[in-house]
Amino acid sequence: APTVALSSDTGSSNSDNITNNGLVNITGLETGDKLQYSINGGTYTTIAALGGTSTSIPATSFIQGSNTISAIETDVAGNTVSSSPFIYTLDTVAPTFSSGLISTDGKTIYTFLSDGTVGSNLDSTASLAPAGSQFSITGISGVSVTAVSVSATTPNEIILTLNNSLNGATNPKLYQYTTVSPSKLVDLAGNAVASLATTSAINLSFASTSAPP
């Protein structure tokens, strides 16, 4: 029977079917049989006579987000066998910093990431937070980032601890220098988070409570 699987399940897990490599393999076939496959309930594509025991569907055939593939194999005698529907998430979008929230005491910044429409969350297991020295804050003097951590409970949240309070800052902004090894922030598909630059600094707003929303 046809077996449908990812060519490479990228990210820290090789079994979560979340990947930035959309190439799909169909294996377990018989040479000379007919193969038909459908993507996301669309029209079946037909390979009239298989030239081997496997074939591939290129990544360009799939959309960002969830994809479902079904395959039917027909032998020369007309017998058919179907694969189980295979579902995976294609995510080639690098997450970006989208917003920043300052705690009421002004000594913590909660930054949040956006991954476009796909929504593959930050991988809190595989991510290694950048050093605090990589970040800079404008709008006030004497405030620097002393520690950075990846939240294990709130999806797509990075927590920055400050040496002094941001209370009294005027239009504070946060930016990050180019990421250097061994720091890495990655989503579940393995895409690295884009660093902040001075031209894309995020505005920081003050929270009404001391904890993130």
PDB file of C-alpha atoms in Angstrom:
ATOM      1  CA  ALA A   1       0.000   0.000   0.000  1.00  0.00           C
ATOM      2  CA  PRO A   2       1.220   3.546  -0.637  1.00  0.00           C
ATOM      3  CA  THR A   3       2.868   5.228   2.319  1.00  0.00           C
ATOM      4  CA  VAL A   4       2.992   9.031   2.359  1.00  0.00           C
ATOM      5  CA  ALA A   5       5.599  10.824   4.483  1.00  0.00           C
ATOM      6  CA  LEU A   6       7.728  13.927   4.633  1.00  0.00           C
ATOM      7  CA  SER A   7      11.128  13.777   3.049  1.00  0.00           C
ATOM      8  CA  SER A   8      12.458  15.748   6.019  1.00  0.00           C
ATOM      9  CA  ASP A   9      10.563  16.630   9.194  1.00  0.00           C
ATOM     10  CA  THR A  10      12.625  19.644  10.237  1.00  0.00           C
ATOM     11  CA  GLY A  11      12.814  21.281  13.649  1.00  0.00           C
ATOM     12  CA  SER A  12      13.723  19.682  16.983  1.00  0.00           C
ATOM     13  CA  SER A  13      11.109  16.937  16.504  1.00  0.00           C
ATOM     14  CA  ASN A  14      11.352  14.600  13.521  1.00  0.00           C
ATOM     15  CA  SER A  15       7.869  13.214  14.122  1.00  0.00           C
ATOM     16  CA  ASP A  16       5.540  16.216  14.642  1.00  0.00           C
ATOM     17  CA  ASN A  17       4.835  16.682  10.897  1.00  0.00           C
ATOM     18  CA  ILE A  18       5.745  20.375  11.107  1.00  0.00           C
ATOM     19  CA  THR A  19       8.450  21.248   8.593  1.00  0.00           C
ATOM     20  CA  ASN A  20      10.018  23.955   6.463  1.00  0.00           C
ATOM     21  CA  ASN A  21      10.809  21.377   3.767  1.00  0.00           C
ATOM     22  CA  GLY A  22       7.606  20.555   1.884  1.00  0.00           C
ATOM     23  CA  LEU A  23       8.948  17.681  -0.236  1.00  0.00           C
ATOM     24  CA  VAL A  24       6.683  14.631   0.243  1.00  0.00           C
ATOM     25  CA  ASN A  25       7.613  11.025  -0.606  1.00  0.00           C
ATOM     26  CA  ILE A  26       5.240   8.197  -1.535  1.00  0.00           C
ATOM     27  CA  THR A  27       6.797   4.776  -1.011  1.00  0.00           C
ATOM     28  CA  GLY A  28       5.733   1.130  -0.931  1.00  0.00           C
ATOM     29  CA  LEU A  29       4.686   1.150  -4.603  1.00  0.00           C
ATOM     30  CA  GLU A  30       4.954  -1.447  -7.364  1.00  0.00           C
ATOM     31  CA  THR A  31       6.776  -0.691 -10.603  1.00  0.00           C
ATOM     32  CA  GLY A  32       4.310  -0.382 -13.503  1.00  0.00           C
ATOM     33  CA  ASP A  33       1.272   0.343 -11.328  1.00  0.00           C
ATOM     34  CA  LYS A  34      -0.829   3.482 -11.692  1.00  0.00           C
ATOM     35  CA  LEU A  35      -0.673   6.053  -8.928  1.00  0.00           C
ATOM     36  CA  GLN A  36      -3.138   8.840  -8.245  1.00  0.00           C
ATOM     37  CA  TYR A  37      -2.722  11.398  -5.498  1.00  0.00           C
ATOM     38  CA  SER A  38      -4.772  14.342  -4.314  1.00  0.00           C
ATOM     39  CA  ILE A  39      -3.654  17.387  -2.352  1.00  0.00           C
ATOM     40  CA  ASN A  40      -6.090  19.137  -0.015  1.00  0.00           C
ATOM     41  CA  GLY A  41      -9.115  17.498  -1.622  1.00  0.00           C
ATOM     42  CA  GLY A  42      -8.223  18.697  -5.104  1.00  0.00           C
ATOM     43  CA  THR A  43      -8.193  16.901  -8.442  1.00  0.00           C
ATOM     44  CA  TYR A  44      -6.175  13.699  -8.521  1.00  0.00           C
ATOM     45  CA  THR A  45      -2.816  13.773 -10.303  1.00  0.00           C
ATOM     46  CA  THR A  46      -2.150  10.535 -12.204  1.00  0.00           C
ATOM     47  CA  ILE A  47       1.099   8.739 -12.902  1.00  0.00           C
ATOM     48  CA  ALA A  48       0.021   6.155 -15.488  1.00  0.00           C
ATOM     49  CA  ALA A  49       2.915   3.718 -15.039  1.00  0.00           C
ATOM     50  CA  LEU A  50       5.293   3.998 -12.119  1.00  0.00           C
ATOM     51  CA  GLY A  51       8.948   3.738 -13.039  1.00  0.00           C
ATOM     52  CA  GLY A  52       9.941   2.489  -9.602  1.00  0.00           C
ATOM     53  CA  THR A  53       8.763   1.724  -6.080  1.00  0.00           C
ATOM     54  CA  SER A  54       8.601   5.335  -4.920  1.00  0.00           C
ATOM     55  CA  THR A  55       7.909   8.856  -6.141  1.00  0.00           C
ATOM     56  CA  SER A  56       7.937  12.375  -4.755  1.00  0.00           C
ATOM     57  CA  ILE A  57       5.658  15.425  -4.768  1.00  0.00           C
ATOM     58  CA  PRO A  58       7.613  18.714  -4.944  1.00  0.00           C
ATOM     59  CA  ALA A  59       7.331  21.272  -2.167  1.00  0.00           C
ATOM     60  CA  THR A  60       5.923  23.821  -4.623  1.00  0.00           C
ATOM     61  CA  SER A  61       2.732  21.748  -4.818  1.00  0.00           C
ATOM     62  CA  PHE A  62       1.749  22.649  -1.260  1.00  0.00           C
ATOM     63  CA  ILE A  63       0.459  25.696   0.596  1.00  0.00           C
ATOM     64  CA  GLN A  64       1.757  27.321   3.747  1.00  0.00           C
ATOM     65  CA  GLY A  65      -0.059  25.772   6.683  1.00  0.00           C
ATOM     66  CA  SER A  66      -1.938  22.481   6.819  1.00  0.00           C
ATOM     67  CA  ASN A  67      -1.830  20.064   3.870  1.00  0.00           C
ATOM     68  CA  THR A  68      -3.561  16.709   3.365  1.00  0.00           C
ATOM     69  CA  ILE A  69      -2.384  14.115   0.830  1.00  0.00           C
ATOM     70  CA  SER A  70      -4.285  10.986  -0.229  1.00  0.00           C
ATOM     71  CA  ALA A  71      -2.933   8.353  -2.646  1.00  0.00           C
ATOM     72  CA  ILE A  72      -4.480   5.464  -4.578  1.00  0.00           C
ATOM     73  CA  GLU A  73      -2.436   2.740  -6.294  1.00  0.00           C
ATOM     74  CA  THR A  74      -3.935   0.539  -9.013  1.00  0.00           C
ATOM     75  CA  ASP A  75      -2.152  -2.601 -10.277  1.00  0.00           C
ATOM     76  CA  VAL A  76      -2.317  -4.023 -13.813  1.00  0.00           C
ATOM     77  CA  ALA A  77      -5.231  -6.261 -12.825  1.00  0.00           C
ATOM     78  CA  GLY A  78      -7.291  -3.287 -11.668  1.00  0.00           C
ATOM     79  CA  ASN A  79      -6.956  -3.875  -7.929  1.00  0.00           C
ATOM     80  CA  THR A  80      -6.725  -0.681  -5.888  1.00  0.00           C
ATOM     81  CA  VAL A  81      -5.251   0.130  -2.517  1.00  0.00           C
ATOM     82  CA  SER A  82      -5.314   3.495  -0.777  1.00  0.00           C
ATOM     83  CA  SER A  83      -2.981   5.242   1.610  1.00  0.00           C
ATOM     84  CA  SER A  84      -4.100   6.679   4.896  1.00  0.00           C
ATOM     85  CA  PRO A  85      -4.602  10.447   4.595  1.00  0.00           C
ATOM     86  CA  PHE A  86      -1.358  12.195   5.483  1.00  0.00           C
ATOM     87  CA  ILE A  87      -1.536  15.610   7.145  1.00  0.00           C
ATOM     88  CA  TYR A  88       1.383  17.927   7.749  1.00  0.00           C
ATOM     89  CA  THR A  89       2.107  21.619   8.338  1.00  0.00           C
ATOM     90  CA  LEU A  90       4.387  23.518   5.968  1.00  0.00           C
ATOM     91  CA  ASP A  91       5.986  26.570   7.566  1.00  0.00           C
ATOM     92  CA  THR A  92       8.806  28.377   5.769  1.00  0.00           C
ATOM     93  CA  VAL A  93       8.155  31.727   7.486  1.00  0.00           C
ATOM     94  CA  ALA A  94      10.759  33.048   9.912  1.00  0.00           C
ATOM     95  CA  PRO A  95       9.098  34.418  13.063  1.00  0.00           C
ATOM     96  CA  THR A  96       9.629  38.103  13.800  1.00  0.00           C
ATOM     97  CA  PHE A  97       9.374  40.227  16.922  1.00  0.00           C
ATOM     98  CA  SER A  98       5.944  41.873  16.854  1.00  0.00           C
ATOM     99  CA  SER A  99       5.407  43.689  20.148  1.00  0.00           C
ATOM    100  CA  GLY A 100       6.843  44.358  23.580  1.00  0.00           C
ATOM    101  CA  LEU A 101       5.128  44.807  26.938  1.00  0.00           C
ATOM    102  CA  ILE A 102       6.794  46.392  29.983  1.00  0.00           C
ATOM    103  CA  SER A 103       5.872  45.204  33.482  1.00  0.00           C
ATOM    104  CA  THR A 104       4.421  47.733  35.924  1.00  0.00           C
ATOM    105  CA  ASP A 105       7.685  47.940  37.866  1.00  0.00           C
ATOM    106  CA  GLY A 106       9.461  48.660  34.577  1.00  0.00           C
ATOM    107  CA  LYS A 107      12.134  45.995  35.094  1.00  0.00           C
ATOM    108  CA  THR A 108      10.875  43.268  32.740  1.00  0.00           C
ATOM    109  CA  ILE A 109      10.002  43.276  29.044  1.00  0.00           C
ATOM    110  CA  TYR A 110       7.786  40.585  27.571  1.00  0.00           C
ATOM    111  CA  THR A 111       8.363  40.419  23.816  1.00  0.00           C
ATOM    112  CA  PHE A 112       6.111  38.452  21.513  1.00  0.00           C
ATOM    113  CA  LEU A 113       6.781  36.824  18.172  1.00  0.00           C
ATOM    114  CA  SER A 114       4.635  36.564  15.061  1.00  0.00           C
ATOM    115  CA  ASP A 115       4.867  33.741  12.524  1.00  0.00           C
ATOM    116  CA  GLY A 116       2.475  35.045   9.879  1.00  0.00           C
ATOM    117  CA  THR A 117      -0.659  33.061   9.094  1.00  0.00           C
ATOM    118  CA  VAL A 118       0.910  29.665   9.734  1.00  0.00           C
ATOM    119  CA  GLY A 119       1.291  30.015  13.474  1.00  0.00           C
ATOM    120  CA  SER A 120       4.073  27.502  14.095  1.00  0.00           C
ATOM    121  CA  ASN A 121       4.986  28.416  17.667  1.00  0.00           C
ATOM    122  CA  LEU A 122       8.433  29.175  19.004  1.00  0.00           C
ATOM    123  CA  ASP A 123      10.180  25.979  20.075  1.00  0.00           C
ATOM    124  CA  SER A 124      10.867  26.517  23.767  1.00  0.00           C
ATOM    125  CA  THR A 125      12.870  23.272  23.914  1.00  0.00           C
ATOM    126  CA  ALA A 126      15.248  23.918  21.017  1.00  0.00           C
ATOM    127  CA  SER A 127      15.544  27.685  21.424  1.00  0.00           C
ATOM    128  CA  LEU A 128      18.553  29.145  23.163  1.00  0.00           C
ATOM    129  CA  ALA A 129      17.959  32.735  24.191  1.00  0.00           C
ATOM    130  CA  PRO A 130      20.359  35.432  22.991  1.00  0.00           C
ATOM    131  CA  ALA A 131      22.626  37.208  25.466  1.00  0.00           C
ATOM    132  CA  GLY A 132      21.220  40.363  27.024  1.00  0.00           C
ATOM    133  CA  SER A 133      24.110  42.324  25.520  1.00  0.00           C
ATOM    134  CA  GLN A 134      22.621  41.743  22.069  1.00  0.00           C
ATOM    135  CA  PHE A 135      19.679  43.996  22.911  1.00  0.00           C
ATOM    136  CA  SER A 136      19.520  47.748  23.215  1.00  0.00           C
ATOM    137  CA  ILE A 137      16.782  50.068  24.480  1.00  0.00           C
ATOM    138  CA  THR A 138      16.213  53.629  23.360  1.00  0.00           C
ATOM    139  CA  GLY A 139      14.138  56.323  25.072  1.00  0.00           C
ATOM    140  CA  ILE A 140      15.984  56.242  28.393  1.00  0.00           C
ATOM    141  CA  SER A 141      19.603  56.066  29.532  1.00  0.00           C
ATOM    142  CA  GLY A 142      21.165  53.644  31.988  1.00  0.00           C
ATOM    143  CA  VAL A 143      18.850  50.720  31.218  1.00  0.00           C
ATOM    144  CA  SER A 144      20.207  47.509  29.730  1.00  0.00           C
ATOM    145  CA  VAL A 145      19.107  43.895  29.368  1.00  0.00           C
ATOM    146  CA  THR A 146      20.814  41.576  31.865  1.00  0.00           C
ATOM    147  CA  ALA A 147      19.077  38.280  31.091  1.00  0.00           C
ATOM    148  CA  VAL A 148      16.922  36.732  28.355  1.00  0.00           C
ATOM    149  CA  SER A 149      14.754  33.620  28.593  1.00  0.00           C
ATOM    150  CA  VAL A 150      12.263  31.735  26.446  1.00  0.00           C
ATOM    151  CA  SER A 151       8.890  31.241  28.113  1.00  0.00           C
ATOM    152  CA  ALA A 152       7.987  27.593  28.614  1.00  0.00           C
ATOM    153  CA  THR A 153       4.328  28.415  29.314  1.00  0.00           C
ATOM    154  CA  THR A 154       3.307  31.294  27.027  1.00  0.00           C
ATOM    155  CA  PRO A 155       3.712  30.547  23.303  1.00  0.00           C
ATOM    156  CA  ASN A 156       6.008  32.878  21.352  1.00  0.00           C
ATOM    157  CA  GLU A 157       7.103  34.910  24.370  1.00  0.00           C
ATOM    158  CA  ILE A 158      10.647  36.060  25.150  1.00  0.00           C
ATOM    159  CA  ILE A 159      11.316  37.528  28.610  1.00  0.00           C
ATOM    160  CA  LEU A 160      13.974  40.229  29.079  1.00  0.00           C
ATOM    161  CA  THR A 161      15.166  41.218  32.551  1.00  0.00           C
ATOM    162  CA  LEU A 162      16.520  44.766  32.983  1.00  0.00           C
ATOM    163  CA  ASN A 163      19.091  46.274  35.345  1.00  0.00           C
ATOM    164  CA  ASN A 164      16.953  49.376  35.979  1.00  0.00           C
ATOM    165  CA  SER A 165      13.338  50.410  35.579  1.00  0.00           C
ATOM    166  CA  LEU A 166      11.930  51.749  32.308  1.00  0.00           C
ATOM    167  CA  ASN A 167       9.357  53.805  34.186  1.00  0.00           C
ATOM    168  CA  GLY A 168       9.674  57.377  32.989  1.00  0.00           C
ATOM    169  CA  ALA A 169      11.025  56.380  29.577  1.00  0.00           C
ATOM    170  CA  THR A 170       9.848  58.374  26.559  1.00  0.00           C
ATOM    171  CA  ASN A 171       8.643  56.212  23.663  1.00  0.00           C
ATOM    172  CA  PRO A 172      10.959  53.306  24.543  1.00  0.00           C
ATOM    173  CA  LYS A 173      11.990  50.979  21.722  1.00  0.00           C
ATOM    174  CA  LEU A 174      13.808  47.666  21.635  1.00  0.00           C
ATOM    175  CA  TYR A 175      16.192  46.391  19.022  1.00  0.00           C
ATOM    176  CA  GLN A 176      18.647  43.509  18.742  1.00  0.00           C
ATOM    177  CA  TYR A 177      22.042  43.297  17.145  1.00  0.00           C
ATOM    178  CA  THR A 178      22.727  40.534  14.619  1.00  0.00           C
ATOM    179  CA  THR A 179      22.284  37.171  16.314  1.00  0.00           C
ATOM    180  CA  VAL A 180      25.561  35.413  17.067  1.00  0.00           C
ATOM    181  CA  SER A 181      26.297  31.775  17.923  1.00  0.00           C
ATOM    182  CA  PRO A 182      25.373  29.963  20.094  1.00  0.00           C
ATOM    183  CA  SER A 183      22.174  31.976  20.462  1.00  0.00           C
ATOM    184  CA  LYS A 184      19.224  30.743  18.480  1.00  0.00           C
ATOM    185  CA  LEU A 185      15.489  31.251  18.511  1.00  0.00           C
ATOM    186  CA  VAL A 186      13.636  28.825  16.279  1.00  0.00           C
ATOM    187  CA  ASP A 187      10.040  27.811  15.651  1.00  0.00           C
ATOM    188  CA  LEU A 188       8.749  24.240  15.583  1.00  0.00           C
ATOM    189  CA  ALA A 189       9.556  23.961  11.875  1.00  0.00           C
ATOM    190  CA  GLY A 190      13.161  24.987  12.459  1.00  0.00           C
ATOM    191  CA  ASN A 191      12.970  28.523  11.051  1.00  0.00           C
ATOM    192  CA  ALA A 192      15.294  30.962  12.819  1.00  0.00           C
ATOM    193  CA  VAL A 193      13.774  34.117  14.278  1.00  0.00           C
ATOM    194  CA  ALA A 194      14.810  37.254  12.407  1.00  0.00           C
ATOM    195  CA  SER A 195      16.892  39.642  14.493  1.00  0.00           C
ATOM    196  CA  LEU A 196      15.690  43.125  15.257  1.00  0.00           C
ATOM    197  CA  ALA A 197      17.551  45.975  13.605  1.00  0.00           C
ATOM    198  CA  THR A 198      17.496  49.678  14.364  1.00  0.00           C
ATOM    199  CA  THR A 199      15.217  50.186  11.375  1.00  0.00           C
ATOM    200  CA  SER A 200      12.732  47.616  12.660  1.00  0.00           C
ATOM    201  CA  ALA A 201      12.837  48.319  16.384  1.00  0.00           C
ATOM    202  CA  ILE A 202       9.599  47.484  18.173  1.00  0.00           C
ATOM    203  CA  ASN A 203       7.696  49.951  20.312  1.00  0.00           C
ATOM    204  CA  LEU A 204       7.398  49.054  23.985  1.00  0.00           C
ATOM    205  CA  SER A 205       4.180  49.700  25.892  1.00  0.00           C
ATOM    206  CA  PHE A 206       3.502  49.631  29.619  1.00  0.00           C
ATOM    207  CA  ALA A 207       1.290  46.878  31.020  1.00  0.00           C
ATOM    208  CA  SER A 208      -1.518  47.471  33.499  1.00  0.00           C
ATOM    209  CA  THR A 209      -0.381  44.453  35.549  1.00  0.00           C
ATOM    210  CA  SER A 210       3.022  43.018  36.421  1.00  0.00           C
ATOM    211  CA  ALA A 211       2.465  39.781  34.486  1.00  0.00           C
ATOM    212  CA  PRO A 212       2.155  39.278  30.754  1.00  0.00           C
ATOM    213  CA  PRO A 213      -1.351  38.860  29.266  1.00  0.00           C
TER     214      PRO A 213
END
